[in-house]
Amino acid sequence: PRPSAGRPAKPYRRSAADLDLQVPARRYDLAASLLAEAVDAVGGERELHASSRRAGRAAADEAMGPAPAASGAATTRRLFGALRGRGYEPYRSRDCIRLRNCPFHAVAEEYPPVICGMSQAFLDGVLEGFGDKELAATIDPRPGDCCVVIRRAPFV
């Protein structure tokens, strides 16, 4: 038998299409779009960012559990778990933590400043909740990834 005998390997890649199956149909995308439009119209980004930070800190508290992690590696695993649990799909890149998925993609395409700013504030809240003062969420758009990345905070 030849080493390459059998079926050829099938290459798979992530689809750009969103799949949303709900019975009965729900229109959370429409609600999110209307809310983003209202925030944009009234200039409510400051309030949205404050609310997003609080939600991020709550997500970190939930991921940390009753006792804080003993080591940096354990904290990183919990951070990645918290981000995965919110749909971000984190991965390590050369100089940062990138996010393969934007959980708010559909609305972010329609209202990028509002939604990307909200996502950045949420992630900053997560980092605050984990007590990490060395990392910060920044906007750095890249095709196929969330526009927010996590990097070492610049010295002030």
JSON list of N, CA and C in Angstrom, two decimals, residues 31-93:
[
{"chain": "A", "resi": 31, "resn": "ALA", "atom": "N", "xyz": [-32.82, 44.30, 17.44]},
{"chain": "A", "resi": 31, "resn": "ALA", "atom": "CA", "xyz": [-32.81, 45.06, 18.70]},
{"chain": "A", "resi": 31, "resn": "ALA", "atom": "C", "xyz": [-31.45, 45.71, 18.92]},
{"chain": "A", "resi": 32, "resn": "ALA", "atom": "N", "xyz": [-30.37, 44.97, 18.68]},
{"chain": "A", "resi": 32, "resn": "ALA", "atom": "CA", "xyz": [-29.03, 45.51, 18.86]},
{"chain": "A", "resi": 32, "resn": "ALA", "atom": "C", "xyz": [-28.78, 46.66, 17.89]},
{"chain": "A", "resi": 33, "resn": "SER", "atom": "N", "xyz": [-29.23, 46.52, 16.67]},
{"chain": "A", "resi": 33, "resn": "SER", "atom": "CA", "xyz": [-29.04, 47.57, 15.67]},
{"chain": "A", "resi": 33, "resn": "SER", "atom": "C", "xyz": [-29.79, 48.84, 16.06]},
{"chain": "A", "resi": 34, "resn": "LEU", "atom": "N", "xyz": [-31.02, 48.69, 16.53]},
{"chain": "A", "resi": 34, "resn": "LEU", "atom": "CA", "xyz": [-31.81, 49.85, 16.96]},
{"chain": "A", "resi": 34, "resn": "LEU", "atom": "C", "xyz": [-31.17, 50.54, 18.16]},
{"chain": "A", "resi": 35, "resn": "LEU", "atom": "N", "xyz": [-30.69, 49.75, 19.11]},
{"chain": "A", "resi": 35, "resn": "LEU", "atom": "CA", "xyz": [-30.03, 50.32, 20.28]},
{"chain": "A", "resi": 35, "resn": "LEU", "atom": "C", "xyz": [-28.73, 51.04, 19.89]},
{"chain": "A", "resi": 36, "resn": "ALA", "atom": "N", "xyz": [-27.96, 50.45, 19.00]},
{"chain": "A", "resi": 36, "resn": "ALA", "atom": "CA", "xyz": [-26.72, 51.09, 18.55]},
{"chain": "A", "resi": 36, "resn": "ALA", "atom": "C", "xyz": [-27.01, 52.40, 17.83]},
{"chain": "A", "resi": 37, "resn": "GLU", "atom": "N", "xyz": [-28.06, 52.39, 17.03]},
{"chain": "A", "resi": 37, "resn": "GLU", "atom": "CA", "xyz": [-28.45, 53.61, 16.32]},
{"chain": "A", "resi": 37, "resn": "GLU", "atom": "C", "xyz": [-28.83, 54.70, 17.32]},
{"chain": "A", "resi": 38, "resn": "ALA", "atom": "N", "xyz": [-29.57, 54.34, 18.36]},
{"chain": "A", "resi": 38, "resn": "ALA", "atom": "CA", "xyz": [-29.99, 55.31, 19.37]},
{"chain": "A", "resi": 38, "resn": "ALA", "atom": "C", "xyz": [-28.79, 55.84, 20.15]},
{"chain": "A", "resi": 39, "resn": "VAL", "atom": "N", "xyz": [-27.88, 54.97, 20.54]},
{"chain": "A", "resi": 39, "resn": "VAL", "atom": "CA", "xyz": [-26.67, 55.40, 21.26]},
{"chain": "A", "resi": 39, "resn": "VAL", "atom": "C", "xyz": [-25.88, 56.37, 20.40]},
{"chain": "A", "resi": 40, "resn": "ASP", "atom": "N", "xyz": [-25.75, 56.03, 19.12]},
{"chain": "A", "resi": 40, "resn": "ASP", "atom": "CA", "xyz": [-25.01, 56.89, 18.19]},
{"chain": "A", "resi": 40, "resn": "ASP", "atom": "C", "xyz": [-25.71, 58.24, 18.03]},
{"chain": "A", "resi": 41, "resn": "ALA", "atom": "N", "xyz": [-27.03, 58.24, 17.93]},
{"chain": "A", "resi": 41, "resn": "ALA", "atom": "CA", "xyz": [-27.80, 59.47, 17.70]},
{"chain": "A", "resi": 41, "resn": "ALA", "atom": "C", "xyz": [-27.72, 60.42, 18.88]},
{"chain": "A", "resi": 42, "resn": "VAL", "atom": "N", "xyz": [-27.74, 59.89, 20.10]},
{"chain": "A", "resi": 42, "resn": "VAL", "atom": "CA", "xyz": [-27.76, 60.76, 21.27]},
{"chain": "A", "resi": 42, "resn": "VAL", "atom": "C", "xyz": [-26.36, 60.98, 21.87]},
{"chain": "A", "resi": 43, "resn": "GLY", "atom": "N", "xyz": [-25.35, 60.34, 21.29]},
{"chain": "A", "resi": 43, "resn": "GLY", "atom": "CA", "xyz": [-24.00, 60.49, 21.83]},
{"chain": "A", "resi": 43, "resn": "GLY", "atom": "C", "xyz": [-23.85, 59.81, 23.18]},
{"chain": "A", "resi": 44, "resn": "GLY", "atom": "N", "xyz": [-24.43, 58.62, 23.32]},
{"chain": "A", "resi": 44, "resn": "GLY", "atom": "CA", "xyz": [-24.41, 57.92, 24.60]},
{"chain": "A", "resi": 44, "resn": "GLY", "atom": "C", "xyz": [-23.26, 56.95, 24.77]},
{"chain": "A", "resi": 45, "resn": "GLU", "atom": "N", "xyz": [-22.18, 57.15, 24.03]},
{"chain": "A", "resi": 45, "resn": "GLU", "atom": "CA", "xyz": [-21.06, 56.21, 24.11]},
{"chain": "A", "resi": 45, "resn": "GLU", "atom": "C", "xyz": [-20.45, 56.14, 25.51]},
{"chain": "A", "resi": 46, "resn": "ARG", "atom": "N", "xyz": [-20.36, 57.27, 26.20]},
{"chain": "A", "resi": 46, "resn": "ARG", "atom": "CA", "xyz": [-19.75, 57.27, 27.54]},
{"chain": "A", "resi": 46, "resn": "ARG", "atom": "C", "xyz": [-20.53, 56.35, 28.49]},
{"chain": "A", "resi": 47, "resn": "GLU", "atom": "N", "xyz": [-21.85, 56.44, 28.46]},
{"chain": "A", "resi": 47, "resn": "GLU", "atom": "CA", "xyz": [-22.68, 55.59, 29.30]},
{"chain": "A", "resi": 47, "resn": "GLU", "atom": "C", "xyz": [-22.58, 54.13, 28.87]},
{"chain": "A", "resi": 48, "resn": "LEU", "atom": "N", "xyz": [-22.54, 53.90, 27.56]},
{"chain": "A", "resi": 48, "resn": "LEU", "atom": "CA", "xyz": [-22.40, 52.53, 27.03]},
{"chain": "A", "resi": 48, "resn": "LEU", "atom": "C", "xyz": [-21.08, 51.93, 27.47]},
{"chain": "A", "resi": 49, "resn": "HIS", "atom": "N", "xyz": [-20.00, 52.70, 27.40]},
{"chain": "A", "resi": 49, "resn": "HIS", "atom": "CA", "xyz": [-18.68, 52.20, 27.80]},
{"chain": "A", "resi": 49, "resn": "HIS", "atom": "C", "xyz": [-18.64, 51.89, 29.30]},
{"chain": "A", "resi": 50, "resn": "ALA", "atom": "N", "xyz": [-19.26, 52.73, 30.10]},
{"chain": "A", "resi": 50, "resn": "ALA", "atom": "CA", "xyz": [-19.29, 52.48, 31.55]},
{"chain": "A", "resi": 50, "resn": "ALA", "atom": "C", "xyz": [-20.06, 51.19, 31.85]},
{"chain": "A", "resi": 51, "resn": "SER", "atom": "N", "xyz": [-21.19, 51.01, 31.19]},
{"chain": "A", "resi": 51, "resn": "SER", "atom": "CA", "xyz": [-21.98, 49.78, 31.37]},
{"chain": "A", "resi": 51, "resn": "SER", "atom": "C", "xyz": [-21.19, 48.56, 30.88]},
{"chain": "A", "resi": 52, "resn": "SER", "atom": "N", "xyz": [-20.49, 48.70, 29.78]},
{"chain": "A", "resi": 52, "resn": "SER", "atom": "CA", "xyz": [-19.70, 47.60, 29.22]},
{"chain": "A", "resi": 52, "resn": "SER", "atom": "C", "xyz": [-18.56, 47.21, 30.15]},
{"chain": "A", "resi": 53, "resn": "ARG", "atom": "N", "xyz": [-17.90, 48.20, 30.74]},
{"chain": "A", "resi": 53, "resn": "ARG", "atom": "CA", "xyz": [-16.82, 47.92, 31.71]},
{"chain": "A", "resi": 53, "resn": "ARG", "atom": "C", "xyz": [-17.35, 47.14, 32.91]},
{"chain": "A", "resi": 54, "resn": "ARG", "atom": "N", "xyz": [-18.51, 47.56, 33.41]},
{"chain": "A", "resi": 54, "resn": "ARG", "atom": "CA", "xyz": [-19.12, 46.85, 34.55]},
{"chain": "A", "resi": 54, "resn": "ARG", "atom": "C", "xyz": [-19.43, 45.40, 34.17]},
{"chain": "A", "resi": 55, "resn": "ALA", "atom": "N", "xyz": [-19.97, 45.20, 32.98]},
{"chain": "A", "resi": 55, "resn": "ALA", "atom": "CA", "xyz": [-20.28, 43.84, 32.52]},
{"chain": "A", "resi": 55, "resn": "ALA", "atom": "C", "xyz": [-19.00, 43.02, 32.37]},
{"chain": "A", "resi": 56, "resn": "GLY", "atom": "N", "xyz": [-17.93, 43.65, 31.91]},
{"chain": "A", "resi": 56, "resn": "GLY", "atom": "CA", "xyz": [-16.64, 42.97, 31.78]},
{"chain": "A", "resi": 56, "resn": "GLY", "atom": "C", "xyz": [-16.08, 42.55, 33.13]},
{"chain": "A", "resi": 57, "resn": "ARG", "atom": "N", "xyz": [-16.17, 43.45, 34.11]},
{"chain": "A", "resi": 57, "resn": "ARG", "atom": "CA", "xyz": [-15.70, 43.09, 35.47]},
{"chain": "A", "resi": 57, "resn": "ARG", "atom": "C", "xyz": [-16.52, 41.95, 36.04]},
{"chain": "A", "resi": 58, "resn": "ALA", "atom": "N", "xyz": [-17.84, 41.96, 35.79]},
{"chain": "A", "resi": 58, "resn": "ALA", "atom": "CA", "xyz": [-18.70, 40.87, 36.27]},
{"chain": "A", "resi": 58, "resn": "ALA", "atom": "C", "xyz": [-18.33, 39.54, 35.59]},
{"chain": "A", "resi": 59, "resn": "ALA", "atom": "N", "xyz": [-18.00, 39.58, 34.31]},
{"chain": "A", "resi": 59, "resn": "ALA", "atom": "CA", "xyz": [-17.58, 38.37, 33.59]},
{"chain": "A", "resi": 59, "resn": "ALA", "atom": "C", "xyz": [-16.28, 37.83, 34.18]},
{"chain": "A", "resi": 60, "resn": "ALA", "atom": "N", "xyz": [-15.36, 38.73, 34.53]},
{"chain": "A", "resi": 60, "resn": "ALA", "atom": "CA", "xyz": [-14.10, 38.31, 35.15]},
{"chain": "A", "resi": 60, "resn": "ALA", "atom": "C", "xyz": [-14.35, 37.70, 36.52]},
{"chain": "A", "resi": 61, "resn": "ASP", "atom": "N", "xyz": [-15.21, 38.33, 37.32]},
{"chain": "A", "resi": 61, "resn": "ASP", "atom": "CA", "xyz": [-15.53, 37.79, 38.64]},
{"chain": "A", "resi": 61, "resn": "ASP", "atom": "C", "xyz": [-16.11, 36.38, 38.52]},
{"chain": "A", "resi": 62, "resn": "GLU", "atom": "N", "xyz": [-16.98, 36.18, 37.55]},
{"chain": "A", "resi": 62, "resn": "GLU", "atom": "CA", "xyz": [-17.58, 34.86, 37.33]},
{"chain": "A", "resi": 62, "resn": "GLU", "atom": "C", "xyz": [-16.51, 33.84, 36.93]},
{"chain": "A", "resi": 63, "resn": "ALA", "atom": "N", "xyz": [-15.59, 34.25, 36.07]},
{"chain": "A", "resi": 63, "resn": "ALA", "atom": "CA", "xyz": [-14.54, 33.33, 35.60]},
{"chain": "A", "resi": 63, "resn": "ALA", "atom": "C", "xyz": [-13.51, 33.03, 36.69]},
{"chain": "A", "resi": 64, "resn": "MET", "atom": "N", "xyz": [-13.25, 34.00, 37.57]},
{"chain": "A", "resi": 64, "resn": "MET", "atom": "CA", "xyz": [-12.26, 33.79, 38.63]},
{"chain": "A", "resi": 64, "resn": "MET", "atom": "C", "xyz": [-12.77, 32.84, 39.70]},
{"chain": "A", "resi": 65, "resn": "GLY", "atom": "N", "xyz": [-14.09, 32.78, 39.88]},
{"chain": "A", "resi": 65, "resn": "GLY", "atom": "CA", "xyz": [-14.63, 31.89, 40.90]},
{"chain": "A", "resi": 65, "resn": "GLY", "atom": "C", "xyz": [-14.37, 32.42, 42.29]},
{"chain": "A", "resi": 66, "resn": "PRO", "atom": "N", "xyz": [-14.54, 31.57, 43.31]},
{"chain": "A", "resi": 66, "resn": "PRO", "atom": "CA", "xyz": [-14.42, 32.02, 44.69]},
{"chain": "A", "resi": 66, "resn": "PRO", "atom": "C", "xyz": [-13.00, 32.35, 45.12]},
{"chain": "A", "resi": 67, "resn": "ALA", "atom": "N", "xyz": [-12.00, 31.72, 44.51]},
{"chain": "A", "resi": 67, "resn": "ALA", "atom": "CA", "xyz": [-10.61, 31.96, 44.92]},
{"chain": "A", "resi": 67, "resn": "ALA", "atom": "C", "xyz": [-9.79, 32.40, 43.71]},
{"chain": "A", "resi": 68, "resn": "PRO", "atom": "N", "xyz": [-8.95, 33.42, 43.89]},
{"chain": "A", "resi": 68, "resn": "PRO", "atom": "CA", "xyz": [-8.11, 33.86, 42.77]},
{"chain": "A", "resi": 68, "resn": "PRO", "atom": "C", "xyz": [-7.09, 32.78, 42.39]},
{"chain": "A", "resi": 69, "resn": "ALA", "atom": "N", "xyz": [-6.69, 32.80, 41.13]},
{"chain": "A", "resi": 69, "resn": "ALA", "atom": "CA", "xyz": [-5.72, 31.82, 40.64]},
{"chain": "A", "resi": 69, "resn": "ALA", "atom": "C", "xyz": [-4.37, 32.03, 41.32]},
{"chain": "A", "resi": 70, "resn": "ALA", "atom": "N", "xyz": [-3.66, 30.94, 41.57]},
{"chain": "A", "resi": 70, "resn": "ALA", "atom": "CA", "xyz": [-2.39, 31.00, 42.28]},
{"chain": "A", "resi": 70, "resn": "ALA", "atom": "C", "xyz": [-1.23, 31.39, 41.38]},
{"chain": "A", "resi": 71, "resn": "SER", "atom": "N", "xyz": [-1.33, 31.10, 40.08]},
{"chain": "A", "resi": 71, "resn": "SER", "atom": "CA", "xyz": [-0.20, 31.39, 39.20]},
{"chain": "A", "resi": 71, "resn": "SER", "atom": "C", "xyz": [-0.65, 32.20, 38.01]},
{"chain": "A", "resi": 72, "resn": "GLY", "atom": "N", "xyz": [0.33, 32.81, 37.34]},
{"chain": "A", "resi": 72, "resn": "GLY", "atom": "CA", "xyz": [0.03, 33.58, 36.14]},
{"chain": "A", "resi": 72, "resn": "GLY", "atom": "C", "xyz": [-0.57, 32.72, 35.05]},
{"chain": "A", "resi": 73, "resn": "ALA", "atom": "N", "xyz": [-0.09, 31.48, 34.90]},
{"chain": "A", "resi": 73, "resn": "ALA", "atom": "CA", "xyz": [-0.61, 30.58, 33.87]},
{"chain": "A", "resi": 73, "resn": "ALA", "atom": "C", "xyz": [-2.07, 30.24, 34.14]},
{"chain": "A", "resi": 74, "resn": "ALA", "atom": "N", "xyz": [-2.42, 30.02, 35.40]},
{"chain": "A", "resi": 74, "resn": "ALA", "atom": "CA", "xyz": [-3.81, 29.70, 35.74]},
{"chain": "A", "resi": 74, "resn": "ALA", "atom": "C", "xyz": [-4.71, 30.90, 35.47]},
{"chain": "A", "resi": 75, "resn": "THR", "atom": "N", "xyz": [-4.23, 32.09, 35.77]},
{"chain": "A", "resi": 75, "resn": "THR", "atom": "CA", "xyz": [-5.01, 33.30, 35.50]},
{"chain": "A", "resi": 75, "resn": "THR", "atom": "C", "xyz": [-5.21, 33.47, 34.00]},
{"chain": "A", "resi": 76, "resn": "THR", "atom": "N", "xyz": [-4.17, 33.21, 33.21]},
{"chain": "A", "resi": 76, "resn": "THR", "atom": "CA", "xyz": [-4.28, 33.32, 31.76]},
{"chain": "A", "resi": 76, "resn": "THR", "atom": "C", "xyz": [-5.31, 32.31, 31.23]},
{"chain": "A", "resi": 77, "resn": "ARG", "atom": "N", "xyz": [-5.29, 31.08, 31.75]},
{"chain": "A", "resi": 77, "resn": "ARG", "atom": "CA", "xyz": [-6.28, 30.09, 31.33]},
{"chain": "A", "resi": 77, "resn": "ARG", "atom": "C", "xyz": [-7.70, 30.57, 31.66]},
{"chain": "A", "resi": 78, "resn": "ARG", "atom": "N", "xyz": [-7.86, 31.15, 32.84]},
{"chain": "A", "resi": 78, "resn": "ARG", "atom": "CA", "xyz": [-9.18, 31.66, 33.22]},
{"chain": "A", "resi": 78, "resn": "ARG", "atom": "C", "xyz": [-9.59, 32.85, 32.35]},
{"chain": "A", "resi": 79, "resn": "LEU", "atom": "N", "xyz": [-8.63, 33.72, 32.03]},
{"chain": "A", "resi": 79, "resn": "LEU", "atom": "CA", "xyz": [-8.92, 34.85, 31.15]},
{"chain": "A", "resi": 79, "resn": "LEU", "atom": "C", "xyz": [-9.37, 34.33, 29.79]},
{"chain": "A", "resi": 80, "resn": "PHE", "atom": "N", "xyz": [-8.62, 33.40, 29.21]},
{"chain": "A", "resi": 80, "resn": "PHE", "atom": "CA", "xyz": [-8.99, 32.84, 27.91]},
{"chain": "A", "resi": 80, "resn": "PHE", "atom": "C", "xyz": [-10.36, 32.16, 28.00]},
{"chain": "A", "resi": 81, "resn": "GLY", "atom": "N", "xyz": [-10.63, 31.47, 29.10]},
{"chain": "A", "resi": 81, "resn": "GLY", "atom": "CA", "xyz": [-11.93, 30.84, 29.29]},
{"chain": "A", "resi": 81, "resn": "GLY", "atom": "C", "xyz": [-13.05, 31.86, 29.34]},
{"chain": "A", "resi": 82, "resn": "ALA", "atom": "N", "xyz": [-12.82, 32.97, 30.03]},
{"chain": "A", "resi": 82, "resn": "ALA", "atom": "CA", "xyz": [-13.83, 34.03, 30.11]},
{"chain": "A", "resi": 82, "resn": "ALA", "atom": "C", "xyz": [-14.10, 34.62, 28.73]},
{"chain": "A", "resi": 83, "resn": "LEU", "atom": "N", "xyz": [-13.03, 34.83, 27.95]},
{"chain": "A", "resi": 83, "resn": "LEU", "atom": "CA", "xyz": [-13.19, 35.39, 26.61]},
{"chain": "A", "resi": 83, "resn": "LEU", "atom": "C", "xyz": [-13.90, 34.40, 25.68]},
{"chain": "A", "resi": 84, "resn": "ARG", "atom": "N", "xyz": [-13.53, 33.12, 25.77]},
{"chain": "A", "resi": 84, "resn": "ARG", "atom": "CA", "xyz": [-14.21, 32.09, 24.96]},
{"chain": "A", "resi": 84, "resn": "ARG", "atom": "C", "xyz": [-15.69, 32.02, 25.33]},
{"chain": "A", "resi": 85, "resn": "GLY", "atom": "N", "xyz": [-15.97, 32.10, 26.62]},
{"chain": "A", "resi": 85, "resn": "GLY", "atom": "CA", "xyz": [-17.35, 32.03, 27.08]},
{"chain": "A", "resi": 85, "resn": "GLY", "atom": "C", "xyz": [-18.21, 33.18, 26.59]},
{"chain": "A", "resi": 86, "resn": "ARG", "atom": "N", "xyz": [-17.57, 34.26, 26.18]},
{"chain": "A", "resi": 86, "resn": "ARG", "atom": "CA", "xyz": [-18.30, 35.41, 25.65]},
{"chain": "A", "resi": 86, "resn": "ARG", "atom": "C", "xyz": [-18.22, 35.45, 24.13]},
{"chain": "A", "resi": 87, "resn": "GLY", "atom": "N", "xyz": [-17.65, 34.41, 23.52]},
{"chain": "A", "resi": 87, "resn": "GLY", "atom": "CA", "xyz": [-17.64, 34.29, 22.06]},
{"chain": "A", "resi": 87, "resn": "GLY", "atom": "C", "xyz": [-16.46, 34.90, 21.33]},
{"chain": "A", "resi": 88, "resn": "TYR", "atom": "N", "xyz": [-15.42, 35.32, 22.04]},
{"chain": "A", "resi": 88, "resn": "TYR", "atom": "CA", "xyz": [-14.30, 36.02, 21.38]},
{"chain": "A", "resi": 88, "resn": "TYR", "atom": "C", "xyz": [-13.28, 35.12, 20.70]},
{"chain": "A", "resi": 89, "resn": "GLU", "atom": "N", "xyz": [-13.10, 33.89, 21.12]},
{"chain": "A", "resi": 89, "resn": "GLU", "atom": "CA", "xyz": [-12.12, 32.96, 20.55]},
{"chain": "A", "resi": 89, "resn": "GLU", "atom": "C", "xyz": [-10.70, 33.53, 20.56]},
{"chain": "A", "resi": 90, "resn": "PRO", "atom": "N", "xyz": [-10.11, 33.74, 21.73]},
{"chain": "A", "resi": 90, "resn": "PRO", "atom": "CA", "xyz": [-8.77, 34.33, 21.82]},
{"chain": "A", "resi": 90, "resn": "PRO", "atom": "C", "xyz": [-7.68, 33.38, 21.36]},
{"chain": "A", "resi": 91, "resn": "TYR", "atom": "N", "xyz": [-6.61, 33.97, 20.84]},
{"chain": "A", "resi": 91, "resn": "TYR", "atom": "CA", "xyz": [-5.40, 33.20, 20.51]},
{"chain": "A", "resi": 91, "resn": "TYR", "atom": "C", "xyz": [-4.19, 34.11, 20.66]},
{"chain": "A", "resi": 92, "resn": "ARG", "atom": "N", "xyz": [-3.08, 33.50, 20.97]},
{"chain": "A", "resi": 92, "resn": "ARG", "atom": "CA", "xyz": [-1.85, 34.27, 21.13]},
{"chain": "A", "resi": 92, "resn": "ARG", "atom": "C", "xyz": [-1.27, 34.60, 19.76]},
{"chain": "A", "resi": 93, "resn": "SER", "atom": "N", "xyz": [-0.94, 35.84, 19.57]},
{"chain": "A", "resi": 93, "resn": "SER", "atom": "CA", "xyz": [-0.23, 36.28, 18.38]},
{"chain": "A", "resi": 93, "resn": "SER", "atom": "C", "xyz": [1.17, 36.68, 18.83]}
]
